[in-house]
Short mmCIF file of C-alpha atoms and ligand atoms in Angstrom, two decimals:
data_model
loop_
_atom_site.label_atom_id
_atom_site.label_comp_id
_atom_site.label_asym_id
_atom_site.label_seq_id
_atom_site.Cartn_x
_atom_site.Cartn_y
_atom_site.Cartn_z
CA MET C 1 -37.14 -26.16 20.23
CA THR C 2 -41.39 -26.18 21.33
CA ASP C 3 -43.27 -29.57 21.94
CA LEU C 4 -46.54 -28.02 20.81
CA PRO C 5 -50.30 -30.61 21.50
CA ASP C 6 -51.93 -31.01 18.51
CA SER C 7 -55.46 -29.31 20.03
CA ALA C 8 -53.53 -27.14 22.03
CA THR C 9 -55.85 -25.12 24.51
CA PRO C 10 -56.34 -20.93 24.13
CA THR C 11 -53.22 -21.34 27.76
CA ASP C 12 -51.99 -23.22 26.03
CA ALA C 13 -51.42 -22.51 22.16
CA PRO C 14 -48.74 -20.69 20.59
CA ARG C 15 -48.46 -17.24 19.55
CA ALA C 16 -47.05 -15.45 16.59
CA VAL C 17 -46.97 -11.30 16.26
CA ILE C 18 -47.51 -10.42 13.09
CA VAL C 19 -45.86 -7.36 11.99
CA GLY C 20 -48.26 -5.04 10.17
CA ALA C 21 -51.85 -4.29 9.96
CA GLY C 22 -52.71 -4.55 5.84
CA PRO C 23 -54.74 -6.75 3.96
CA SER C 24 -51.25 -9.94 4.21
CA GLY C 25 -51.37 -8.91 8.12
CA PHE C 26 -54.22 -10.23 8.62
CA TYR C 27 -55.48 -12.33 6.07
CA ALA C 28 -52.56 -14.54 7.97
CA ALA C 29 -53.74 -13.88 11.33
CA ASP C 30 -57.32 -15.03 10.54
CA GLN C 31 -55.45 -18.26 9.32
CA LEU C 32 -53.37 -18.81 12.17
CA LEU C 33 -55.97 -18.12 14.09
CA THR C 34 -58.40 -21.18 12.46
CA ALA C 35 -54.73 -22.96 12.62
CA GLY C 36 -55.20 -22.72 16.59
CA PHE C 37 -52.54 -19.95 17.65
CA GLU C 38 -52.97 -16.81 19.44
CA VAL C 39 -52.40 -13.47 17.05
CA ASP C 40 -50.49 -10.65 17.92
CA VAL C 41 -51.03 -8.04 15.67
CA LEU C 42 -48.52 -4.46 15.58
CA ASP C 43 -48.70 -2.09 13.22
CA ALA C 44 -46.27 1.10 13.11
CA LEU C 45 -49.26 3.78 12.67
CA PRO C 46 -52.90 3.99 15.94
CA THR C 47 -54.83 2.58 12.49
CA PRO C 48 -55.22 -0.80 11.41
CA PHE C 49 -55.15 -2.40 7.33
CA GLY C 50 -51.94 -0.66 5.88
CA LEU C 51 -53.03 0.25 1.92
CA VAL C 52 -56.59 -0.59 1.97
CA ARG C 53 -56.54 2.33 4.40
CA ALA C 54 -53.40 4.24 3.09
CA GLY C 55 -53.67 3.48 -0.41
CA VAL C 56 -56.20 2.50 -2.34
CA ALA C 57 -57.64 5.42 -4.04
CA PRO C 58 -60.41 7.40 -2.03
CA ASP C 59 -62.91 6.60 -5.26
CA HIS C 60 -63.27 3.32 -5.19
CA PRO C 61 -64.94 2.66 -1.18
CA LYS C 62 -65.97 -1.16 -2.79
CA ILE C 63 -62.12 -2.11 -2.80
CA LYS C 64 -61.80 -0.16 0.08
CA ALA C 65 -64.48 -2.64 2.44
CA VAL C 66 -62.74 -6.24 2.48
CA THR C 67 -61.83 -4.28 6.10
CA ARG C 68 -65.19 -5.87 6.66
CA VAL C 69 -63.21 -9.29 6.50
CA TYR C 70 -60.43 -7.67 9.13
CA GLU C 71 -63.19 -6.50 11.48
CA LYS C 72 -64.13 -10.22 11.60
CA THR C 73 -60.73 -11.84 12.17
CA ALA C 74 -60.22 -9.14 14.98
CA ARG C 75 -62.96 -10.05 17.18
CA LYS C 76 -61.79 -13.77 17.75
CA ASP C 77 -61.18 -15.54 20.11
CA GLY C 78 -56.66 -15.11 19.84
CA PHE C 79 -56.65 -11.99 17.99
CA ARG C 80 -55.20 -8.82 19.90
CA PHE C 81 -54.04 -5.06 18.35
CA PHE C 82 -51.20 -3.03 19.00
CA GLY C 83 -51.09 0.10 16.51
CA GLY C 84 -48.27 2.48 17.49
CA VAL C 85 -45.15 0.51 18.26
CA VAL C 86 -42.34 0.33 15.58
CA LEU C 87 -40.16 -2.82 14.53
CA GLY C 88 -37.11 -1.20 15.07
CA ARG C 89 -37.71 2.24 17.13
CA ASP C 90 -40.29 1.29 19.99
CA VAL C 91 -39.53 -2.87 19.72
CA THR C 92 -35.98 -5.31 18.41
CA ARG C 93 -36.79 -8.55 17.10
CA ALA C 94 -34.65 -9.78 18.74
CA GLU C 95 -37.66 -8.74 21.81
CA LEU C 96 -39.90 -10.43 20.03
CA LEU C 97 -38.41 -13.38 19.20
CA GLU C 98 -38.25 -13.33 23.53
CA ARG C 99 -42.31 -13.79 23.38
CA TYR C 100 -43.68 -15.72 20.05
CA HIS C 101 -43.74 -18.45 18.72
CA VAL C 102 -43.47 -17.62 15.23
CA VAL C 103 -42.39 -13.99 14.79
CA LEU C 104 -44.27 -12.90 11.02
CA TYR C 105 -43.38 -9.74 9.49
CA ALA C 106 -46.50 -7.64 7.27
CA LEU C 107 -44.46 -5.02 7.17
CA GLY C 108 -45.30 -3.82 3.19
CA THR C 109 -43.00 -1.55 1.04
CA SER C 110 -42.93 1.84 1.95
CA ASP C 111 -39.63 2.73 -0.35
CA ASP C 112 -40.66 4.44 -4.20
CA ASN C 113 -38.08 3.21 -7.58
CA ARG C 114 -36.73 5.86 -8.27
CA LEU C 115 -35.34 6.93 -11.74
CA ASN C 116 -31.96 7.86 -12.20
CA VAL C 117 -31.59 10.24 -14.01
CA PRO C 118 -31.02 14.01 -13.64
CA GLY C 119 -33.85 16.55 -11.66
CA GLU C 120 -35.12 13.87 -9.98
CA ASP C 121 -35.80 16.20 -6.97
CA ARG C 122 -36.57 19.22 -7.73
CA PRO C 123 -39.32 20.91 -6.59
CA GLY C 124 -42.34 19.88 -8.24
CA SER C 125 -41.26 16.35 -8.28
CA HIS C 126 -43.08 14.40 -6.15
CA ALA C 127 -42.63 9.75 -5.93
CA ALA C 128 -46.20 9.26 -6.82
CA THR C 129 -46.53 6.80 -3.36
CA HIS C 130 -46.05 9.61 -1.13
CA PHE C 131 -49.46 12.21 -3.16
CA VAL C 132 -51.33 8.50 -2.66
CA ALA C 133 -49.94 8.77 1.04
CA TRP C 134 -51.25 12.45 1.60
CA TYR C 135 -54.09 12.09 -0.98
CA ASN C 136 -55.30 9.30 2.14
CA GLY C 137 -54.53 11.05 4.75
CA HIS C 138 -51.49 8.83 6.05
CA PRO C 139 -50.46 10.52 9.53
CA ASP C 140 -45.98 11.00 8.10
CA ALA C 141 -47.56 13.53 4.48
CA ALA C 142 -50.05 15.35 5.93
CA ASP C 143 -48.08 17.77 6.40
CA HIS C 144 -46.50 17.35 2.39
CA GLU C 145 -47.29 19.96 -0.31
CA TYR C 146 -47.57 19.57 -4.00
CA ASP C 147 -48.55 23.15 -5.99
CA LEU C 148 -51.54 22.59 -8.49
CA SER C 149 -52.06 25.74 -9.84
CA VAL C 150 -49.82 24.08 -13.54
CA LYS C 151 -51.28 23.12 -16.48
CA ARG C 152 -50.03 19.97 -16.80
CA ALA C 153 -48.33 17.42 -15.06
CA VAL C 154 -46.78 14.20 -15.98
CA VAL C 155 -47.41 10.97 -14.91
CA ILE C 156 -44.61 7.93 -15.16
CA GLY C 157 -45.79 4.41 -14.50
CA ASN C 158 -47.78 2.46 -16.98
CA GLY C 159 -49.69 0.60 -13.37
CA ASN C 160 -52.57 0.87 -11.89
CA VAL C 161 -50.89 2.85 -9.23
CA ALA C 162 -50.17 5.67 -11.72
CA ILE C 163 -53.73 5.34 -12.85
CA ASP C 164 -54.40 6.03 -9.50
CA VAL C 165 -53.06 9.61 -9.07
CA ALA C 166 -54.02 10.64 -12.67
CA ARG C 167 -57.35 10.16 -11.86
CA MET C 168 -56.68 11.98 -8.44
CA LEU C 169 -56.22 14.80 -10.18
CA VAL C 170 -58.89 15.36 -12.72
CA LEU C 171 -61.57 14.16 -10.87
CA HIS C 172 -64.53 16.88 -11.00
CA PRO C 173 -64.56 17.86 -6.63
CA ASP C 174 -68.47 16.99 -6.96
CA GLU C 175 -66.63 13.37 -7.75
CA LEU C 176 -64.24 13.95 -5.05
CA THR C 177 -66.06 15.75 -1.83
CA PRO C 178 -67.91 12.46 -0.89
CA THR C 179 -65.27 10.34 -0.49
CA ASP C 180 -63.01 9.57 2.83
CA THR C 181 -59.95 12.13 0.65
CA ALA C 182 -58.25 14.04 3.52
CA ASP C 183 -59.73 16.94 4.33
CA HIS C 184 -55.99 19.11 3.06
CA ALA C 185 -56.51 16.93 -0.17
CA ILE C 186 -59.49 18.06 -0.88
CA ASP C 187 -58.76 21.18 -0.69
CA VAL C 188 -56.06 21.54 -2.74
CA LEU C 189 -57.71 19.55 -5.35
CA SER C 190 -60.19 21.54 -5.18
CA GLN C 191 -58.13 23.80 -6.55
CA SER C 192 -56.18 22.35 -9.15
CA ALA C 193 -55.58 23.97 -12.20
CA VAL C 194 -53.88 20.46 -14.04
CA GLU C 195 -55.91 20.65 -16.63
CA GLU C 196 -53.93 18.46 -18.48
CA VAL C 197 -52.47 14.78 -16.94
CA ILE C 198 -50.00 12.81 -19.37
CA LEU C 199 -49.46 8.81 -18.63
CA LEU C 200 -46.24 7.83 -19.52
CA GLY C 201 -45.18 3.99 -20.53
CA ARG C 202 -41.87 3.37 -20.69
CA ARG C 203 -42.82 0.17 -23.10
CA GLY C 204 -45.71 -0.48 -25.68
CA PRO C 205 -49.39 -0.07 -24.57
CA ALA C 206 -49.17 -4.52 -24.52
CA GLN C 207 -46.80 -4.04 -21.75
CA ALA C 208 -48.55 -1.38 -19.56
CA ALA C 209 -49.36 -3.12 -16.12
CA PHE C 210 -52.96 -1.32 -15.81
CA THR C 211 -55.32 -4.25 -15.19
CA ASN C 212 -58.68 -3.43 -16.85
CA PRO C 213 -61.22 -1.99 -15.42
CA GLU C 214 -59.18 0.83 -14.23
CA LEU C 215 -58.35 1.44 -17.61
CA ARG C 216 -62.22 1.64 -18.97
CA GLU C 217 -62.71 3.94 -16.09
CA LEU C 218 -61.32 6.09 -17.25
CA ALA C 219 -63.81 7.11 -19.48
CA ASP C 220 -66.36 7.69 -16.28
CA LEU C 221 -65.20 10.46 -14.92
CA GLN C 222 -67.12 13.07 -15.14
CA ARG C 223 -64.88 16.25 -16.35
CA ALA C 224 -62.58 14.31 -18.15
CA GLY C 225 -61.46 12.79 -21.44
CA VAL C 226 -59.22 10.40 -22.42
CA GLU C 227 -56.41 10.71 -25.41
CA VAL C 228 -55.08 8.19 -27.03
CA ASP C 229 -52.54 8.09 -30.46
CA ALA C 230 -53.55 5.88 -33.24
CA THR C 231 -50.26 5.53 -34.36
CA ASP C 232 -48.83 4.57 -30.64
CA LEU C 233 -51.45 1.19 -30.95
CA ASP C 234 -49.10 -0.21 -34.45
CA LEU C 235 -47.50 -2.50 -32.66
CA ASP C 236 -43.94 -3.15 -33.23
CA GLU C 237 -43.35 -7.20 -34.74
CA HIS C 238 -42.20 -8.03 -31.74
CA SER C 239 -45.76 -6.94 -29.73
CA ALA C 240 -47.86 -8.20 -32.35
CA ARG C 241 -46.38 -11.65 -31.65
CA TRP C 242 -46.86 -12.05 -28.09
CA LEU C 243 -50.03 -10.08 -28.04
CA GLU C 244 -51.36 -13.22 -30.36
CA GLU C 245 -49.47 -16.33 -29.59
CA GLU C 246 -48.56 -15.57 -25.38
CA ALA C 247 -50.49 -12.47 -23.43
CA ASP C 248 -52.40 -12.85 -21.25
CA ILE C 249 -56.10 -11.85 -21.30
CA THR C 250 -56.00 -9.33 -19.43
CA SER C 251 -53.03 -7.21 -21.61
CA ARG C 252 -54.95 -8.28 -24.30
CA LYS C 253 -57.94 -6.07 -23.43
CA ASN C 254 -56.56 -3.75 -22.34
CA VAL C 255 -54.94 -3.21 -26.23
CA GLU C 256 -58.50 -3.85 -26.91
CA ILE C 257 -59.88 -0.99 -24.71
CA LEU C 258 -56.54 1.48 -25.37
CA ARG C 259 -57.78 0.85 -29.70
CA ASP C 260 -60.82 1.87 -28.76
CA TYR C 261 -59.88 4.94 -26.91
CA ALA C 262 -57.92 6.16 -29.77
CA GLU C 263 -61.04 5.24 -32.55
CA LYS C 264 -63.60 7.02 -30.25
CA GLY C 265 -61.13 10.45 -29.54
CA PRO C 266 -61.26 12.91 -27.66
CA LYS C 267 -64.78 13.54 -26.07
CA ASP C 268 -65.16 16.93 -24.98
CA ALA C 269 -64.21 18.06 -21.82
CA SER C 270 -62.40 20.62 -19.73
CA HIS C 271 -59.72 18.19 -18.64
CA ARG C 272 -57.60 14.90 -19.84
CA VAL C 273 -56.24 11.92 -19.56
CA ILE C 274 -53.37 11.56 -22.43
CA LEU C 275 -51.83 7.45 -22.76
CA ARG C 276 -48.86 8.17 -23.81
CA PHE C 277 -46.36 4.70 -24.86
CA LEU C 278 -42.50 3.62 -25.38
CA ARG C 279 -41.41 6.79 -23.46
CA SER C 280 -38.42 7.36 -21.00
CA PRO C 281 -37.89 10.14 -18.66
CA VAL C 282 -34.12 10.82 -18.82
CA GLU C 283 -34.20 14.31 -17.58
CA ILE C 284 -36.50 16.21 -15.03
CA LEU C 285 -36.90 19.66 -16.33
CA GLY C 286 -36.32 22.98 -14.43
CA GLU C 287 -34.66 26.51 -13.79
CA GLY C 288 -30.57 26.26 -13.14
CA GLU C 289 -30.02 22.98 -10.51
CA HIS C 290 -33.09 23.31 -7.42
CA GLY C 291 -35.21 25.62 -9.87
CA PRO C 292 -39.19 24.09 -9.84
CA VAL C 293 -39.91 21.30 -12.34
CA THR C 294 -40.88 22.75 -16.44
CA GLY C 295 -41.00 19.87 -18.49
CA VAL C 296 -39.77 16.00 -19.23
CA ARG C 297 -36.93 14.62 -21.58
CA VAL C 298 -37.66 11.96 -23.03
CA VAL C 299 -36.58 9.82 -25.51
CA VAL C 300 -38.50 7.38 -27.96
CA ASN C 301 -37.76 3.86 -26.99
CA GLU C 302 -38.60 0.79 -29.40
CA ILE C 303 -38.89 -2.32 -28.14
CA GLN C 304 -36.76 -5.65 -28.79
CA LYS C 305 -36.60 -8.53 -27.54
CA GLY C 306 -33.84 -10.06 -24.71
CA GLU C 307 -32.16 -13.14 -24.60
CA ASP C 308 -34.48 -14.57 -22.00
CA GLY C 309 -37.66 -13.46 -24.88
CA SER C 310 -38.52 -10.88 -22.38
CA LEU C 311 -39.85 -7.25 -24.60
CA ARG C 312 -38.23 -4.51 -23.68
CA ALA C 313 -37.33 -0.52 -24.14
CA VAL C 314 -34.36 0.26 -25.78
CA PRO C 315 -34.03 4.28 -26.13
CA THR C 316 -33.75 5.13 -30.58
CA ASP C 317 -31.82 9.25 -30.16
CA ARG C 318 -34.80 10.15 -31.09
CA GLU C 319 -35.91 13.06 -28.60
CA GLU C 320 -39.42 15.16 -27.32
CA THR C 321 -39.53 17.63 -24.60
CA ILE C 322 -43.02 17.92 -22.60
CA GLU C 323 -43.75 20.56 -20.74
CA ALA C 324 -45.54 19.82 -17.58
CA GLY C 325 -45.40 21.55 -13.97
CA LEU C 326 -45.48 18.36 -12.22
CA VAL C 327 -43.97 15.59 -12.36
CA LEU C 328 -45.31 12.16 -10.63
CA ARG C 329 -43.03 8.62 -10.53
CA SER C 330 -45.15 5.92 -10.30
CA ILE C 331 -42.43 3.53 -11.26
CA GLY C 332 -43.04 0.80 -8.28
CA TYR C 333 -42.67 0.58 -4.77
CA ARG C 334 -39.28 -1.61 -2.84
CA GLY C 335 -38.99 -2.84 0.26
CA LYS C 336 -37.23 -1.02 3.57
CA PRO C 337 -34.78 -2.23 5.60
CA VAL C 338 -36.92 -3.23 8.82
CA ASP C 339 -34.36 -3.80 12.25
CA ASP C 340 -31.61 -6.58 12.15
CA VAL C 341 -34.07 -8.33 9.89
CA PRO C 342 -32.18 -10.31 6.74
CA PHE C 343 -32.24 -8.09 3.97
CA ASP C 344 -32.00 -8.98 0.38
CA ASP C 345 -31.19 -5.39 -0.61
CA ARG C 346 -31.22 -6.12 -4.04
CA ARG C 347 -34.54 -7.12 -4.77
CA GLY C 348 -36.16 -5.00 -2.15
CA LEU C 349 -37.29 -7.21 0.43
CA ILE C 350 -37.15 -9.54 3.15
CA ARG C 351 -34.62 -12.42 1.43
CA ASN C 352 -36.88 -15.43 2.64
CA THR C 353 -37.25 -18.73 0.94
CA GLY C 354 -40.88 -20.07 0.06
CA GLY C 355 -42.47 -17.31 3.12
CA ARG C 356 -39.37 -18.84 5.92
CA VAL C 357 -37.10 -15.98 6.31
CA CYS C 358 -33.28 -17.11 5.88
CA ALA C 359 -29.80 -16.04 5.76
CA GLU C 360 -28.04 -15.30 2.78
CA SER C 361 -26.86 -19.73 2.75
CA GLY C 362 -30.23 -20.39 2.13
CA ASP C 363 -30.70 -21.63 6.14
CA ALA C 364 -34.14 -20.80 7.38
CA HIS C 365 -34.56 -18.30 10.74
CA ARG C 366 -36.12 -20.41 13.15
CA GLY C 367 -39.47 -19.30 14.23
CA GLU C 368 -39.28 -16.44 11.42
CA TYR C 369 -41.31 -15.67 8.58
CA VAL C 370 -42.92 -13.38 5.87
CA VAL C 371 -45.88 -12.47 3.93
CA GLY C 372 -46.84 -10.37 1.41
CA TRP C 373 -46.10 -7.90 -0.68
CA ILE C 374 -42.20 -7.34 1.96
CA LYS C 375 -42.08 -11.61 0.60
CA ARG C 376 -42.78 -11.10 -2.79
CA GLY C 377 -42.42 -8.00 -4.20
CA PRO C 378 -45.42 -5.65 -4.78
CA SER C 379 -47.87 -7.11 -7.19
CA GLY C 380 -50.79 -8.23 -7.53
CA VAL C 381 -54.27 -6.71 -5.59
CA ILE C 382 -55.59 -7.56 -2.52
CA GLY C 383 -57.21 -10.32 -3.53
CA THR C 384 -53.99 -12.03 -3.67
CA ASN C 385 -52.15 -12.47 -0.18
CA LYS C 386 -54.98 -14.26 0.75
CA LYS C 387 -53.03 -17.17 -0.93
CA ASP C 388 -49.81 -15.40 -0.69
CA ALA C 389 -50.28 -15.79 2.87
CA ALA C 390 -51.82 -19.58 3.53
CA ASP C 391 -49.35 -20.67 1.41
CA THR C 392 -46.59 -19.00 4.38
CA VAL C 393 -49.12 -20.36 6.65
CA ALA C 394 -48.51 -23.90 5.82
CA ARG C 395 -44.47 -23.48 5.82
CA ILE C 396 -45.77 -22.17 10.02
CA VAL C 397 -48.24 -25.50 10.38
CA GLU C 398 -45.60 -27.35 8.98
CA ASP C 399 -42.73 -26.33 11.41
CA ARG C 400 -45.27 -26.54 13.87
CA SER C 401 -45.81 -30.03 13.73
CA ALA C 402 -41.96 -30.88 12.80
CA ASN C 403 -41.29 -28.65 16.36
CA ALA C 404 -39.29 -26.15 14.66
CA LEU C 405 -41.18 -23.22 15.44
CA ASN C 406 -38.88 -20.32 17.88
CA THR C 407 -38.56 -21.70 22.29
CA PRO C 408 -40.03 -17.68 23.54
CA THR C 409 -38.52 -16.89 27.02
CA LEU C 410 -41.41 -14.96 27.81
CA THR C 411 -44.54 -16.73 28.23
CA ASP C 412 -46.91 -14.23 29.65
CA THR C 413 -49.40 -12.36 27.63
CA GLU C 414 -50.89 -9.83 30.20
CA GLU C 415 -46.90 -8.98 30.68
CA ILE C 416 -46.16 -9.05 26.58
CA ALA C 417 -49.47 -5.97 26.97
CA ALA C 418 -47.63 -4.31 29.42
CA PHE C 419 -44.13 -4.68 27.10
CA TYR C 420 -45.69 -2.77 24.11
CA ALA C 421 -47.91 -0.17 26.83
CA GLN C 422 -44.35 0.64 28.86
CA ARG C 423 -42.08 1.00 24.60
CA ALA C 424 -45.16 2.86 23.66
CA PRO C 425 -46.93 5.00 25.56
CA ASP C 426 -48.83 6.09 22.82
CA SER C 427 -49.86 3.08 21.59
CA VAL C 428 -53.76 2.22 20.77
CA THR C 429 -55.57 -1.46 21.07
CA TRP C 430 -58.61 -2.18 19.33
CA ALA C 431 -61.14 -1.53 21.09
CA GLY C 432 -58.63 2.29 21.11
CA TRP C 433 -59.19 1.67 16.90
CA GLU C 434 -62.92 1.04 17.36
CA ALA C 435 -63.34 4.60 19.12
CA ILE C 436 -60.88 6.70 16.65
CA ASP C 437 -63.35 4.69 13.12
CA ALA C 438 -66.69 5.18 15.31
CA HIS C 439 -65.68 8.89 15.34
CA GLU C 440 -63.97 9.39 12.24
CA LYS C 441 -67.70 7.68 10.38
CA SER C 442 -69.56 9.72 12.85
CA SER C 443 -67.58 12.94 11.60
CA GLY C 444 -68.44 12.08 7.97
CA GLU C 445 -72.10 11.37 7.59
CA PRO C 446 -73.90 14.23 7.90
CA HIS C 447 -71.78 15.62 4.50
CA GLY C 448 -72.69 11.53 3.22
CA ARG C 449 -69.13 11.11 3.32
CA PRO C 450 -67.55 6.89 4.94
CA ARG C 451 -65.75 8.83 7.06
CA VAL C 452 -63.63 11.92 8.13
CA LYS C 453 -59.71 10.60 8.95
CA LEU C 454 -57.63 12.08 11.44
CA VAL C 455 -54.56 12.63 10.06
CA ARG C 456 -52.78 13.82 13.08
CA LEU C 457 -50.85 11.10 15.74
CA ALA C 458 -51.84 13.33 17.89
CA ASP C 459 -55.41 13.27 17.58
CA LEU C 460 -55.37 9.84 16.47
CA VAL C 461 -53.90 8.92 20.03
CA GLU C 462 -56.53 10.78 21.51
CA ARG C 463 -59.14 10.14 20.20
CA SER C 464 -58.35 6.03 20.63
CA ARG C 465 -58.58 7.20 24.27
CA ALA C 466 -62.04 8.26 24.01
CA THR C 467 -65.56 5.44 24.67
CA SER C 468 -66.43 5.34 21.26
CA ASN C 469 -70.09 7.65 21.49
CA SER C 470 -67.94 9.92 23.41
P1 NAP R 1 -46.90 -2.05 -11.77
O1 NAP R 1 -47.97 -2.37 -11.40
O2 NAP R 1 -45.89 -2.51 -11.19
O3 NAP R 1 -46.08 -0.59 -12.28
C1 NAP R 1 -44.81 -0.27 -12.33
C2 NAP R 1 -44.51 0.67 -13.68
O4 NAP R 1 -43.30 1.59 -13.72
C3 NAP R 1 -44.44 -0.51 -15.35
O5 NAP R 1 -45.57 0.49 -16.25
C4 NAP R 1 -43.25 -0.19 -15.63
O6 NAP R 1 -42.64 -0.32 -16.53
C5 NAP R 1 -42.99 1.51 -14.82
N1 NAP R 1 -41.57 1.12 -15.12
C6 NAP R 1 -40.95 0.40 -13.85
N2 NAP R 1 -39.83 0.71 -13.65
C7 NAP R 1 -39.48 2.28 -14.63
C8 NAP R 1 -38.68 3.42 -15.16
N3 NAP R 1 -37.04 3.38 -14.69
N4 NAP R 1 -39.23 4.35 -15.88
C9 NAP R 1 -40.48 3.77 -16.34
N5 NAP R 1 -41.69 3.53 -16.19
C10 NAP R 1 -41.26 2.52 -15.24
O7 NAP R 1 -46.22 -0.83 -9.95
P2 NAP R 1 -47.40 0.28 -9.48
O8 NAP R 1 -48.08 1.13 -10.74
O9 NAP R 1 -47.08 0.97 -8.47
O10 NAP R 1 -49.14 -0.89 -8.19
C11 NAP R 1 -48.18 -1.47 -7.22
C12 NAP R 1 -49.61 -3.34 -7.82
O11 NAP R 1 -50.99 -2.87 -6.83
C13 NAP R 1 -50.01 -4.19 -8.37
O12 NAP R 1 -50.23 -5.09 -8.87
C14 NAP R 1 -51.25 -3.15 -9.13
O13 NAP R 1 -52.23 -4.20 -9.55
C15 NAP R 1 -51.57 -2.93 -7.84
N6 NAP R 1 -52.74 -1.98 -7.57
C16 NAP R 1 -54.37 -1.68 -7.94
C17 NAP R 1 -54.15 -0.64 -7.45
C18 NAP R 1 -56.11 -1.98 -8.31
O14 NAP R 1 -57.13 -2.77 -8.30
N7 NAP R 1 -57.30 -0.94 -8.26
C19 NAP R 1 -54.50 0.19 -7.42
C20 NAP R 1 -53.37 0.82 -7.63
C21 NAP R 1 -52.44 -0.92 -7.04
P3 NAP R 1 -42.16 -1.79 -16.68
O15 NAP R 1 -42.92 -2.35 -16.64
O16 NAP R 1 -41.74 -1.19 -18.91
O17 NAP R 1 -41.47 -2.85 -16.17
#
């Protein structure tokens, strides 16, 4: 049991380690520093910022500007960064609990949901999450290969990730090259033969998970038009009533935007994004068992109201075949279990109640907490994680007041730094990241790009060892 004074001095401040340097980790770090904790942030990669670096679409630089907020946090007293330290490989959960009053998991959700239909793993059928990681220069995806010599792609799912990947597939090279898209992806995307992308929703337009700006933005693409069939916008009675009586403003506006697209008709453009609704893939088609993708067999759905009031896609007996050479499955992320951290397999999340990690019985694990997507699931925008982190940090502060944090036995902060350096000799400190950052930005500047990303771990580590002006 800890017995901490109310106004901790820097030397006797409680210590927290946050595992994951994405948005939720950084918001929590800032709030914990404000609450008087010393904070070490670990990340599996040598680079910070999680999905802001490796997820947000490169043609959305304004969204990425949020990293300035995180940089301010990193400059605060009491903050340290250890990039390239992997929980479960380099350090264990038990070893973190030996060293910190608070272990806070901010790991995000790095796996993709599966469709579980035949042909899902054919060449040419990919998880959108992998495609996103590839064009964003995630080191684990640098060697992925995408055959874009095909004319038509199908993107399965109606969320913002689906829109991102559809847009990236039809961007004009002039829209792509001024971004921080990884060079290997610019090379492949600039030569792409894909002219048509079909975005496939299993439910109707009223249930699409897009946000309004993302849906609207499709109209502004340089060489691509957006097409919606007006008949797809004749809503069934359940959806019409739901939209009228219950739906939030986002869903109502989405339907308006889609109606506007349908009314205007296709613009004269070399490329197209076509939105189709009420269709679920039942098979990814191709030659034999392992031949590349040639199409998608879909079943036409209708919307029915479930007993709990939810509007569900229910298959009819009508089927269609869509010819396509590329399929990107964009049906949501899920968390991966890490080390022996309690995990709820069904939900794909770290088991928790309100941010306190807990056993199956519901009993809280002393000193262990969780924030972000691995706490609540992959939903919301970046800013959602600020409030989410505040909720968990409030529980931590409550537990501190109740003397109910973890009791570490190894308390020397220098020893902790040496421990990481010994376990992960390639680990990178904040100064190391700043050297990488300066190098990437200066490589981008002559080309009018925000940065040119280093995509190989060895290159990132080497650059982190150089001073920022070398
Ligand atoms: P999402 O918003 O949850 O969308 C997932 C989509 O997959 C839904 O349309 C869902 O349909 C569909 N789906 C799920 N299982 C399916 C199945 N078996 N067959 C067919 N379709 C299926 O997830 P996301 O696109 O991965 O985005 C994750 C979060 O990041 C979201 O909160 C998103 O807004 C956010 N994000 C934001 C931005 C941005 O602000 N620019 C960019 C990217 C991501 P149902 O609704 O029928 O389940």
